[in-house]
Short mmCIF file of C-alpha atoms in Angstrom, two decimals:
data_model
loop_
_atom_site.label_atom_id
_atom_site.label_comp_id
_atom_site.label_asym_id
_atom_site.label_seq_id
_atom_site.Cartn_x
_atom_site.Cartn_y
_atom_site.Cartn_z
CA MET A 198 -10.85 -19.01 0.47
CA LYS A 199 -7.59 -19.61 -1.43
CA PRO A 200 -7.01 -17.31 -4.43
CA ARG A 201 -7.33 -19.00 -7.80
CA MET A 202 -4.18 -19.57 -9.77
CA PHE A 203 -3.78 -17.81 -13.10
CA ALA A 204 -4.92 -19.83 -16.09
CA VAL A 205 -1.26 -20.29 -16.96
CA ALA A 206 0.39 -20.29 -13.56
CA ALA A 207 3.20 -22.30 -15.12
CA ALA A 208 4.26 -19.06 -16.75
CA LEU A 209 5.95 -18.16 -13.47
CA ILE A 210 8.66 -20.64 -14.34
CA GLY A 211 8.66 -20.05 -18.08
CA VAL A 212 6.48 -20.29 -21.15
CA SER A 213 7.83 -21.35 -24.51
CA ALA A 214 7.96 -18.85 -27.31
CA LEU A 215 5.83 -21.17 -29.42
CA ALA A 216 3.06 -21.22 -26.82
CA LEU A 217 3.13 -17.47 -26.51
CA GLY A 218 2.97 -17.05 -30.24
CA ALA A 219 -0.18 -19.16 -30.37
CA ALA A 220 -1.88 -17.37 -27.49
CA GLU A 221 -4.71 -14.97 -28.08
CA ALA A 222 -3.73 -11.32 -27.69
CA ARG A 223 -6.18 -8.51 -27.12
CA PRO A 224 -6.61 -5.19 -25.30
CA LEU A 225 -7.85 -5.06 -21.72
CA LYS A 226 -9.67 -2.32 -19.80
CA TRP A 227 -9.39 -2.36 -16.04
CA ALA A 228 -11.19 -0.22 -13.49
CA SER A 229 -11.53 0.61 -9.82
CA ALA A 230 -12.96 3.51 -7.83
CA GLY A 231 -9.95 5.82 -7.62
CA ASP A 232 -6.99 6.79 -9.75
CA ALA A 233 -3.24 6.57 -9.36
CA LEU A 234 -2.08 9.72 -7.63
CA THR A 235 1.10 10.06 -9.69
CA ILE A 236 3.25 8.17 -12.17
CA ASP A 237 6.45 9.23 -10.38
CA PRO A 238 7.55 5.84 -8.97
CA HIS A 239 8.89 7.39 -5.77
CA GLY A 240 6.23 10.06 -5.26
CA GLN A 241 3.41 8.26 -3.42
CA ASN A 242 3.51 5.05 -1.42
CA GLU A 243 -0.19 4.34 -2.01
CA GLY A 244 -1.61 1.04 -3.15
CA LEU A 245 -3.41 1.88 -6.40
CA THR A 246 -0.61 4.23 -7.43
CA THR A 247 1.89 1.41 -6.99
CA THR A 248 -0.40 -1.00 -8.84
CA VAL A 249 -0.55 1.20 -11.94
CA ASN A 250 3.15 2.06 -11.80
CA GLN A 251 4.29 -1.55 -11.47
CA GLN A 252 2.93 -2.29 -14.93
CA MET A 253 5.63 0.07 -16.29
CA TYR A 254 8.34 0.18 -13.63
CA GLU A 255 10.08 -2.78 -12.02
CA ALA A 256 12.06 -3.41 -8.85
CA LEU A 257 14.96 -5.69 -7.98
CA THR A 258 12.45 -8.23 -6.64
CA GLU A 259 8.69 -8.79 -6.81
CA ARG A 260 6.07 -10.70 -4.86
CA ASP A 261 3.64 -13.04 -6.58
CA HIS A 262 -0.10 -12.91 -5.91
CA ALA A 263 0.33 -15.08 -2.78
CA GLY A 264 3.08 -12.84 -1.38
CA LYS A 265 6.15 -14.97 -2.12
CA LEU A 266 9.30 -13.04 -3.02
CA HIS A 267 10.93 -13.70 -6.44
CA PRO A 268 13.87 -12.26 -8.39
CA LEU A 269 13.01 -9.57 -10.94
CA LEU A 270 15.66 -7.06 -12.07
CA ALA A 271 18.03 -8.74 -9.64
CA SER A 272 18.89 -12.31 -10.62
CA SER A 273 20.36 -13.18 -7.20
CA TRP A 274 21.46 -11.66 -3.91
CA LYS A 275 23.48 -12.46 -0.83
CA VAL A 276 24.95 -10.93 2.31
CA LEU A 277 28.71 -10.71 1.91
CA PRO A 278 30.31 -13.46 4.02
CA ASP A 279 33.00 -11.10 5.37
CA ASP A 280 30.66 -8.14 5.95
CA PRO A 281 27.17 -8.77 7.43
CA THR A 282 26.24 -5.11 6.80
CA THR A 283 26.52 -5.39 3.01
CA TRP A 284 24.12 -7.02 0.58
CA GLU A 285 25.23 -7.75 -2.97
CA PHE A 286 22.75 -7.94 -5.85
CA LYS A 287 23.56 -9.42 -9.26
CA LEU A 288 21.46 -7.82 -11.99
CA GLN A 289 19.75 -9.37 -15.00
CA GLU A 290 21.61 -9.13 -18.29
CA GLY A 291 20.10 -7.73 -21.47
CA VAL A 292 17.42 -5.57 -19.81
CA LYS A 293 16.45 -2.37 -21.61
CA PHE A 294 14.32 0.59 -20.67
CA HIS A 295 11.34 1.54 -22.82
CA ASP A 296 13.48 4.08 -24.71
CA GLY A 297 15.91 1.32 -25.67
CA SER A 298 18.73 2.32 -23.32
CA PRO A 299 20.41 -0.46 -21.30
CA PHE A 300 19.62 -1.07 -17.64
CA THR A 301 22.75 -1.04 -15.47
CA ALA A 302 23.91 -0.70 -11.88
CA ASP A 303 24.03 3.09 -12.35
CA ASP A 304 20.24 3.13 -12.64
CA VAL A 305 19.83 1.12 -9.44
CA VAL A 306 22.17 3.40 -7.48
CA PHE A 307 20.38 6.48 -8.84
CA SER A 308 16.90 5.10 -8.11
CA TYR A 309 17.72 4.08 -4.55
CA GLU A 310 19.29 7.44 -3.81
CA ARG A 311 16.24 9.14 -5.32
CA ALA A 312 13.91 6.98 -3.21
CA MET A 313 15.85 8.03 -0.11
CA GLN A 314 15.35 11.76 -0.75
CA PRO A 315 13.25 13.77 1.75
CA THR A 316 10.48 14.29 -0.83
CA SER A 317 10.17 10.56 -1.59
CA ASP A 318 7.32 8.67 0.04
CA PHE A 319 9.44 5.50 -0.09
CA LYS A 320 12.28 6.66 2.13
CA GLY A 321 10.79 4.73 5.04
CA TYR A 322 11.77 1.46 3.34
CA LEU A 323 15.42 2.46 3.33
CA THR A 324 16.06 4.00 6.75
CA SER A 325 18.69 1.36 7.53
CA VAL A 326 20.63 2.02 4.31
CA GLU A 327 23.96 3.82 4.60
CA LYS A 328 25.16 3.63 1.01
CA VAL A 329 24.27 2.12 -2.37
CA SER A 330 27.24 1.57 -4.68
CA LYS A 331 28.12 0.12 -8.07
CA VAL A 332 30.65 -2.70 -8.28
CA ASP A 333 30.32 -3.19 -12.03
CA ASP A 334 27.56 -2.75 -14.61
CA LEU A 335 25.65 -5.78 -13.30
CA THR A 336 26.52 -5.71 -9.59
CA VAL A 337 25.22 -3.42 -6.84
CA ARG A 338 26.00 -3.37 -3.15
CA ILE A 339 23.76 -1.95 -0.45
CA LYS A 340 25.50 -1.21 2.84
CA THR A 341 23.32 -0.83 5.92
CA LYS A 342 24.02 0.98 9.19
CA GLY A 343 24.09 -2.36 10.96
CA PRO A 344 23.33 -5.96 9.95
CA ASN A 345 19.86 -6.03 8.40
CA PRO A 346 18.85 -9.60 7.57
CA LEU A 347 15.48 -8.48 6.15
CA LEU A 348 16.64 -5.76 3.76
CA VAL A 349 15.72 -7.81 0.70
CA ASN A 350 12.07 -7.74 1.81
CA ASN A 351 12.03 -4.00 1.13
CA THR A 352 13.49 -4.17 -2.37
CA SER A 353 10.22 -5.13 -4.06
CA ALA A 354 8.89 -1.63 -3.35
CA ILE A 355 11.67 0.47 -4.88
CA ARG A 356 11.07 0.94 -8.61
CA ILE A 357 14.02 1.50 -10.90
CA MET A 358 14.21 4.55 -13.18
CA SER A 359 16.66 5.37 -15.94
CA LYS A 360 19.26 7.75 -14.56
CA ALA A 361 19.94 9.25 -18.00
CA TRP A 362 16.23 9.77 -18.72
CA ALA A 363 15.64 11.44 -15.35
CA GLU A 364 18.62 13.74 -15.83
CA LYS A 365 17.59 14.59 -19.38
CA ASN A 366 14.07 15.51 -18.26
CA ASN A 367 14.98 17.31 -15.03
CA ALA A 368 13.30 14.63 -12.88
CA THR A 369 16.15 13.64 -10.59
CA LYS A 370 14.21 14.81 -7.52
CA ALA A 371 11.35 12.63 -6.26
CA GLN A 372 8.00 14.38 -6.48
CA ASP A 373 6.96 16.31 -3.38
CA PHE A 374 3.35 15.14 -3.58
CA LYS A 375 2.05 16.68 -0.39
CA ASN A 376 3.10 20.12 -1.61
CA LYS A 377 1.55 19.47 -5.04
CA GLU A 378 4.86 19.58 -6.86
CA GLU A 379 5.02 18.57 -10.53
CA ASN A 380 7.93 17.10 -12.46
CA TYR A 381 8.29 15.31 -15.79
CA ALA A 382 8.00 11.88 -14.15
CA VAL A 383 4.54 12.70 -12.75
CA ARG A 384 2.91 12.23 -16.18
CA ASN A 385 5.62 10.41 -18.17
CA ALA A 386 7.36 7.09 -17.66
CA ASN A 387 10.40 5.15 -18.83
CA GLY A 388 10.68 1.84 -17.04
CA THR A 389 11.78 -1.69 -17.85
CA GLY A 390 8.33 -3.18 -17.32
CA PRO A 391 5.92 -5.15 -19.51
CA PHE A 392 3.85 -2.10 -20.52
CA ILE A 393 4.83 1.26 -22.00
CA LEU A 394 2.95 4.45 -21.12
CA VAL A 395 1.04 5.88 -24.08
CA SER A 396 -1.00 8.61 -22.38
CA ARG A 397 -1.93 9.77 -18.91
CA GLU A 398 -5.05 11.82 -18.13
CA SER A 399 -5.37 12.14 -14.37
CA ASP A 400 -8.79 10.97 -13.11
CA VAL A 401 -9.77 10.01 -16.68
CA LYS A 402 -7.61 7.18 -17.99
CA THR A 403 -4.09 5.84 -18.26
CA VAL A 404 -3.25 4.00 -21.49
CA MET A 405 -0.31 1.61 -21.86
CA LYS A 406 0.78 -0.63 -24.72
CA ARG A 407 2.53 -3.98 -24.60
CA ASN A 408 6.31 -3.80 -24.47
CA ASP A 409 7.14 -6.20 -27.31
CA ASN A 410 10.81 -5.97 -26.36
CA TYR A 411 10.17 -6.85 -22.71
CA TRP A 412 13.26 -8.58 -21.37
CA ALA A 413 11.25 -11.32 -19.55
CA LYS A 414 8.63 -11.95 -22.23
CA ALA A 415 9.60 -15.63 -22.47
CA LYS A 416 8.65 -16.11 -18.83
CA VAL A 417 5.16 -14.57 -18.80
CA PRO A 418 2.05 -14.69 -21.04
CA LEU A 419 2.08 -10.92 -21.81
CA GLU A 420 -1.08 -11.34 -23.89
CA ILE A 421 -2.54 -7.86 -23.30
CA THR A 422 -1.76 -5.70 -26.35
CA GLU A 423 -3.13 -2.47 -24.87
CA LEU A 424 -3.83 -1.92 -21.18
CA THR A 425 -6.16 0.91 -20.19
CA TYR A 426 -6.85 1.85 -16.59
CA VAL A 427 -10.01 3.90 -15.95
CA PRO A 428 -11.15 5.23 -12.57
CA ILE A 429 -14.93 4.84 -12.15
CA LYS A 430 -15.91 6.27 -8.80
CA GLN A 431 -19.56 5.21 -8.58
CA ASP A 432 -20.06 1.56 -7.65
CA ALA A 433 -23.16 1.08 -9.80
CA THR A 434 -21.50 2.65 -12.84
CA ARG A 435 -18.39 0.53 -12.41
CA ILE A 436 -20.36 -2.72 -12.23
CA ALA A 437 -22.56 -1.69 -15.14
CA ALA A 438 -19.40 -1.13 -17.18
CA LEU A 439 -18.27 -4.68 -16.36
CA LEU A 440 -21.64 -6.22 -17.23
CA SER A 441 -21.85 -4.33 -20.52
CA GLY A 442 -18.32 -5.29 -21.53
CA GLU A 443 -17.07 -1.70 -21.43
CA VAL A 444 -14.39 -2.85 -18.98
CA ASP A 445 -12.89 -6.33 -18.63
CA LEU A 446 -11.68 -6.27 -15.02
CA VAL A 447 -12.94 -4.52 -11.89
CA GLN A 448 -10.44 -4.56 -9.06
CA ASP A 449 -12.83 -3.60 -6.27
CA VAL A 450 -16.24 -5.25 -6.58
CA PRO A 451 -18.64 -3.66 -4.07
CA VAL A 452 -19.71 -6.21 -1.46
CA GLN A 453 -23.39 -5.69 -2.30
CA ASP A 454 -22.78 -6.81 -5.90
CA ILE A 455 -20.76 -9.99 -5.32
CA ALA A 456 -23.69 -12.43 -5.28
CA ARG A 457 -25.32 -10.85 -8.34
CA LEU A 458 -22.10 -10.99 -10.35
CA LYS A 459 -21.50 -14.62 -9.40
CA SER A 460 -24.85 -15.48 -10.99
CA GLN A 461 -23.88 -13.97 -14.35
CA PRO A 462 -22.64 -16.60 -16.86
CA LYS A 463 -20.23 -14.23 -18.59
CA VAL A 464 -18.66 -12.92 -15.40
CA ARG A 465 -16.13 -14.47 -13.05
CA VAL A 466 -15.54 -13.33 -9.44
CA THR A 467 -12.39 -14.20 -7.50
CA THR A 468 -12.19 -13.53 -3.77
CA GLY A 469 -9.37 -13.50 -1.25
CA PRO A 470 -7.93 -11.72 1.80
CA GLU A 471 -5.82 -8.60 1.35
CA ASN A 472 -2.65 -7.73 3.23
CA ARG A 473 -4.32 -4.55 4.53
CA THR A 474 -6.03 -3.30 7.69
CA ILE A 475 -8.57 -0.46 7.92
CA PHE A 476 -8.56 1.80 11.00
CA PHE A 477 -9.10 5.27 12.46
CA GLY A 478 -6.27 7.57 13.52
CA MET A 479 -6.53 10.38 16.09
CA ASP A 480 -4.47 13.42 17.02
CA VAL A 481 -3.28 12.35 20.47
CA ALA A 482 -0.60 15.02 20.91
CA SER A 483 -2.04 18.49 20.34
CA LYS A 484 -2.92 20.49 23.45
CA ASP A 485 -6.18 21.60 21.86
CA LEU A 486 -8.11 20.34 18.84
CA LYS A 487 -9.33 22.88 16.33
CA GLY A 488 -12.29 20.82 15.18
CA ASP A 489 -13.91 19.95 18.53
CA ASN A 490 -16.17 21.87 20.91
CA VAL A 491 -13.85 21.57 23.91
CA GLU A 492 -11.89 24.71 24.71
CA GLY A 493 -8.26 24.39 25.75
CA LYS A 494 -8.17 20.59 25.82
CA ASN A 495 -7.70 17.66 23.49
CA PRO A 496 -10.05 14.78 24.39
CA PHE A 497 -7.93 12.34 22.31
CA ALA A 498 -4.91 13.06 24.51
CA ASP A 499 -6.61 11.07 27.30
CA LYS A 500 -6.17 7.33 26.87
CA ARG A 501 -9.54 6.72 28.56
CA VAL A 502 -11.27 8.61 25.75
CA ARG A 503 -9.44 6.54 23.14
CA GLN A 504 -10.36 3.35 24.97
CA ALA A 505 -13.99 4.45 25.17
CA MET A 506 -14.12 5.04 21.42
CA ASN A 507 -12.47 1.70 20.80
CA MET A 508 -15.22 0.02 22.86
CA ALA A 509 -17.92 2.00 21.05
CA LEU A 510 -17.03 0.44 17.70
CA ASN A 511 -19.24 -2.52 16.87
CA ARG A 512 -16.93 -4.30 14.47
CA GLY A 513 -19.28 -7.25 14.10
CA ALA A 514 -22.08 -4.96 12.91
CA ILE A 515 -19.74 -3.27 10.42
CA GLN A 516 -18.75 -6.69 9.10
CA ARG A 517 -22.36 -7.90 8.78
CA VAL A 518 -24.16 -4.79 7.59
CA VAL A 519 -21.60 -2.59 5.85
CA MET A 520 -19.23 -5.24 4.53
CA ARG A 521 -21.81 -8.04 3.94
CA GLY A 522 -19.44 -10.45 5.67
CA GLU A 523 -16.50 -9.53 3.41
CA SER A 524 -14.06 -8.43 6.15
CA ILE A 525 -12.31 -9.79 9.25
CA PRO A 526 -12.80 -7.70 12.42
CA THR A 527 -9.57 -6.95 14.28
CA GLY A 528 -8.05 -5.24 17.28
CA VAL A 529 -4.64 -4.44 15.76
CA ILE A 530 -3.47 -2.52 12.69
CA LEU A 531 -1.38 -5.46 11.46
CA PRO A 532 -2.73 -7.97 8.91
CA PRO A 533 -2.32 -11.72 9.58
CA PHE A 534 0.18 -12.04 6.70
CA ALA A 535 2.81 -9.98 8.52
CA ASN A 536 5.50 -11.20 10.91
CA GLY A 537 4.55 -10.25 14.48
CA TRP A 538 0.81 -10.89 14.14
CA THR A 539 -0.78 -13.14 16.78
CA LYS A 540 -4.33 -14.14 17.65
CA GLU A 541 -3.92 -12.39 20.99
CA LEU A 542 -2.98 -9.10 19.33
CA ASP A 543 -5.81 -9.48 16.85
CA ALA A 544 -8.46 -9.68 19.57
CA ALA A 545 -10.62 -6.56 19.69
CA PRO A 546 -12.38 -5.22 22.80
CA ALA A 547 -16.01 -6.20 23.13
CA THR A 548 -18.49 -3.48 22.23
CA ASP A 549 -19.62 -1.98 25.54
CA VAL A 550 -21.54 1.30 25.34
CA ALA A 551 -22.12 1.55 29.09
CA LYS A 552 -18.47 1.06 29.97
CA ALA A 553 -17.42 3.47 27.22
CA LYS A 554 -19.73 6.16 28.62
CA ALA A 555 -18.32 5.58 32.08
CA LEU A 556 -14.76 6.01 30.78
CA LEU A 557 -15.73 9.25 29.05
CA ALA A 558 -17.27 10.57 32.26
CA GLU A 559 -14.18 9.54 34.21
CA ALA A 560 -12.05 11.47 31.72
CA GLY A 561 -14.16 14.58 32.25
CA TYR A 562 -16.58 14.29 29.31
CA PRO A 563 -19.88 13.07 30.82
CA ASN A 564 -21.78 14.72 27.96
CA GLY A 565 -19.29 13.70 25.30
CA PHE A 566 -17.86 16.16 22.78
CA SER A 567 -17.96 16.89 19.07
CA VAL A 568 -15.20 16.31 16.51
CA THR A 569 -14.66 16.21 12.73
CA LEU A 570 -13.86 12.91 11.00
CA HIS A 571 -12.19 12.88 7.58
CA CYS A 572 -12.90 9.88 5.37
CA PRO A 573 -11.98 8.90 1.80
CA ASN A 574 -14.82 7.86 -0.49
CA ASP A 575 -12.88 6.23 -3.33
CA ARG A 576 -10.02 4.24 -1.82
CA TYR A 577 -11.12 1.26 0.33
CA ILE A 578 -14.04 -1.14 0.10
CA ASN A 579 -17.08 0.78 1.41
CA ASP A 580 -14.84 3.36 3.07
CA GLU A 581 -17.54 6.01 3.35
CA GLY A 582 -20.06 3.41 4.56
CA ILE A 583 -17.67 2.36 7.33
CA CYS A 584 -17.33 5.96 8.44
CA GLN A 585 -21.10 6.53 8.37
CA ALA A 586 -21.66 3.46 10.53
CA ALA A 587 -18.96 4.53 12.98
CA VAL A 588 -20.52 8.00 13.30
CA GLY A 589 -23.67 6.39 14.69
CA MET A 590 -21.67 4.15 17.04
CA PHE A 591 -19.66 7.05 18.45
CA GLY A 592 -22.90 8.99 18.83
CA GLN A 593 -24.21 6.30 21.18
CA ILE A 594 -21.55 7.25 23.73
CA GLY A 595 -22.01 11.01 23.25
CA VAL A 596 -19.22 11.69 20.74
CA LYS A 597 -20.87 13.74 18.03
CA VAL A 598 -18.99 13.35 14.75
CA ASN A 599 -19.12 15.69 11.78
CA LEU A 600 -18.24 13.50 8.78
CA VAL A 601 -16.29 14.96 5.85
CA SER A 602 -15.97 12.50 2.94
CA GLN A 603 -13.80 13.31 -0.05
CA SER A 604 -11.52 11.87 -2.71
CA LYS A 605 -8.34 10.14 -1.59
CA SER A 606 -6.22 12.70 -3.49
CA ILE A 607 -7.44 15.32 -1.00
CA HIS A 608 -7.78 13.00 1.99
CA PHE A 609 -4.24 11.62 1.97
CA ASN A 610 -2.81 15.11 1.63
CA LEU A 611 -4.44 16.06 4.95
CA ILE A 612 -2.69 13.14 6.65
CA GLN A 613 0.75 13.68 5.14
CA LYS A 614 0.96 17.43 5.63
CA ASN A 615 3.39 18.48 8.33
CA PRO A 616 1.67 19.39 10.57
CA PRO A 617 -1.33 17.24 9.54
CA GLU A 618 -4.57 18.98 8.61
CA THR A 619 -6.82 16.32 10.13
CA GLU A 620 -7.42 15.37 13.76
CA PHE A 621 -9.49 12.23 13.19
CA TYR A 622 -9.35 10.16 10.02
CA LEU A 623 -9.83 6.78 8.34
CA VAL A 624 -6.90 5.09 6.65
CA GLY A 625 -5.92 1.62 5.44
CA TRP A 626 -2.42 0.21 5.62
CA GLY A 627 -0.89 -2.69 3.76
CA VAL A 628 2.43 -4.26 4.68
CA PRO A 629 4.45 -4.93 1.51
CA THR A 630 7.48 -6.07 3.52
CA PHE A 631 5.31 -8.60 5.42
CA ASP A 632 6.94 -7.48 8.67
CA SER A 633 5.79 -5.39 11.66
CA ASP A 634 8.71 -3.01 11.29
CA TYR A 635 6.97 -1.44 8.29
CA VAL A 636 3.90 -0.55 10.37
CA PHE A 637 6.01 0.71 13.27
CA SER A 638 8.25 2.86 11.05
CA TYR A 639 5.41 4.57 9.18
CA MET A 640 2.62 4.63 11.77
CA TYR A 641 4.17 4.77 15.27
CA HIS A 642 7.65 6.25 14.94
CA THR A 643 7.95 9.96 15.68
CA ARG A 644 7.50 11.93 12.47
CA THR A 645 11.04 12.75 11.37
CA GLY A 646 12.79 13.28 8.06
CA SER A 647 12.84 9.59 7.18
CA GLN A 648 10.29 7.88 9.44
CA GLY A 649 6.73 8.37 10.64
CA SER A 650 5.58 10.01 7.41
CA TRP A 651 2.07 8.56 7.83
CA ASN A 652 1.94 9.07 11.59
CA ALA A 653 -0.52 11.97 11.73
CA THR A 654 -1.44 11.18 15.34
CA GLY A 655 1.48 13.09 16.85
CA TYR A 656 2.34 10.02 18.94
CA SER A 657 5.98 10.20 19.97
CA ASP A 658 7.85 8.00 22.42
CA LYS A 659 11.65 8.03 22.45
CA ASP A 660 11.87 4.53 23.90
CA VAL A 661 9.52 3.15 21.27
CA ASP A 662 11.49 4.96 18.55
CA ALA A 663 14.73 3.38 19.78
CA GLN A 664 13.12 -0.07 19.85
CA ILE A 665 11.81 0.39 16.30
CA GLN A 666 15.22 1.48 15.06
CA SER A 667 16.86 -1.55 16.65
CA LEU A 668 14.75 -3.95 14.57
CA SER A 669 16.69 -3.30 11.36
CA LYS A 670 19.97 -4.18 13.10
CA GLU A 671 19.02 -7.30 15.05
CA ILE A 672 20.30 -10.42 13.30
CA ASP A 673 19.01 -12.89 15.91
CA ILE A 674 15.49 -13.61 14.61
CA ALA A 675 14.20 -14.87 17.98
CA LYS A 676 15.40 -11.70 19.74
CA ARG A 677 13.96 -9.58 16.95
CA ASP A 678 10.56 -11.26 17.20
CA ALA A 679 10.60 -10.74 20.97
CA ALA A 680 11.33 -7.04 20.43
CA ILE A 681 8.44 -6.81 17.96
CA ALA A 682 6.09 -8.40 20.52
CA LYS A 683 7.26 -5.92 23.16
CA ILE A 684 6.59 -2.93 20.89
CA TRP A 685 3.12 -4.22 19.98
CA ALA A 686 2.22 -4.74 23.66
CA LYS A 687 3.16 -1.11 24.36
CA VAL A 688 1.51 0.61 21.39
CA LYS A 689 -1.66 -1.47 21.45
CA ASP A 690 -2.18 -0.58 25.10
CA GLU A 691 -1.80 3.10 24.22
CA THR A 692 -4.74 2.80 21.77
CA ILE A 693 -3.29 5.31 19.32
CA TYR A 694 -5.41 3.86 16.51
CA LEU A 695 -8.86 2.28 16.43
CA PRO A 696 -8.58 -0.89 14.30
CA ILE A 697 -11.70 -1.93 12.38
CA HIS A 698 -11.00 -4.89 10.10
CA HIS A 699 -8.69 -6.67 7.70
CA GLN A 700 -9.96 -6.06 4.19
CA THR A 701 -11.20 -8.86 1.95
CA LEU A 702 -11.24 -8.31 -1.80
CA SER A 703 -13.26 -9.49 -4.78
CA TYR A 704 -12.21 -8.97 -8.38
CA GLY A 705 -14.85 -9.08 -11.10
CA MET A 706 -13.93 -9.92 -14.69
CA ASN A 707 -15.29 -11.28 -17.92
CA SER A 708 -15.23 -15.04 -18.09
CA THR A 709 -12.28 -15.14 -20.50
CA LEU A 710 -10.06 -14.11 -17.57
CA ASP A 711 -9.09 -15.78 -14.32
CA VAL A 712 -7.16 -13.24 -12.25
CA PRO A 713 -6.61 -14.25 -8.61
CA VAL A 714 -6.86 -11.71 -5.82
CA ASP A 715 -3.38 -10.42 -5.09
CA VAL A 716 -2.70 -10.23 -1.35
CA GLN A 717 -1.28 -6.74 -1.85
CA ASN A 718 -4.12 -5.84 -4.23
CA GLN A 719 -1.52 -5.21 -6.92
CA PRO A 720 -2.41 -7.63 -9.75
CA LYS A 721 0.47 -8.42 -12.09
CA LEU A 722 -1.27 -7.97 -15.42
CA LYS A 723 1.67 -9.33 -17.39
CA MET A 724 0.45 -12.68 -16.02
CA VAL A 725 -3.04 -12.42 -17.54
CA SER A 726 -3.87 -15.16 -20.01
CA PHE A 727 -7.06 -15.04 -22.08
CA LYS A 728 -9.06 -18.26 -22.19
CA GLY A 729 -10.94 -17.53 -25.41
CA SER A 730 -14.56 -16.49 -25.84
#
């Protein structure tokens, strides 16, 4: 199903001041199950965190709800004709931060260097970058270690901070989230975006007000006067809040409530696919697991065990029963939106309990084994339900799973700790660059200072690492695509992860709104236009 266009999609190419003046303006409350983990724009590369932050902070570029890249703080860009390793970005004139200070190239250089720091969760976007430099107040150059024709794809993720504000408030270092570090930017913001932070109460609410001096206000509706984000963990409570009018927009309608909401005259539901895949990760490298009942061995280190568990998953049943049809079963941790995806890669193994048991026996586990599975309960659509269903499926082949479900703020910390504090876990991964390299760099590359930060499996292959690193330097697109295919053939065969499905989303809202599902699940609320009561 194609996402609906905004009620004033023409605003993407400009809306007259007269039309904006006549538009209805009102506050909006928006909810989903979890909360942003931090307001530091370089602290956590996590979907909902980015969604909240993008209302206040902006990047050089942005993607619209369908995934197309557009200029934002950069007005144009090019690779220098005499130097294929250098990109030049021209910046928008007249942009100001929320505190009234001007936006210049100094802020871009500072923000990119901050995002490249070891504590930043966005450093993986910039592994090919050698240097970021100022040419003049409105010109920045980014030099890469080799020609990188796709660098601009990564720029939509790097939010720009005020250098002076960060220095004034001792926030020049990106938050070290996994070690629970605090800095001024964790609860305070000063961006160039359409909304200004008013207050931040973690796990309670985040309040923003309209930036009436927004530099691009002539190009967007910007009709929301006050924007309040509230995390409402319980599905029933969240939907009740929508039906009662307590909230105006729910970003994650539970699949069991979609049909009921569609029957309500004062509610609108929009549905669409998300650029995200849900899957299980396993510790494949440790010599012995702490959370299993096998002494001196790691069952996950044997590929036959991983293959058996992959066969045990009944993805069709999860789609029908847990997801009520609102998902797309898959055999690869790459969504169809991303470069490198193919139907062949997407094919999942058929569920085969007998063959899975035989593989376990062949690997030396005829009676199976026990293990602990960590699962979030407030991040993905029916995340805990997926885990509960999988526990039963693994049990059919003799793998006894102890399920630990908890908030994403705790869950993600277990994955990102070095060494990780989980041996078996559920995670979802979106691809904001729309390219396989992003998945490889974060999920398959050996965990190093700048890459593999979400690879909690321990998987490490020097040849694969070298192939991944070569992708950012290959300027021949056909050769690059062939290299991507080669890497996928290798890592899929290794069965490091157990793919489940590509996530489908439904937004619920009052009927005065028409917000399409954003493929990255990061709705641009500056684009909201009220239709009247």
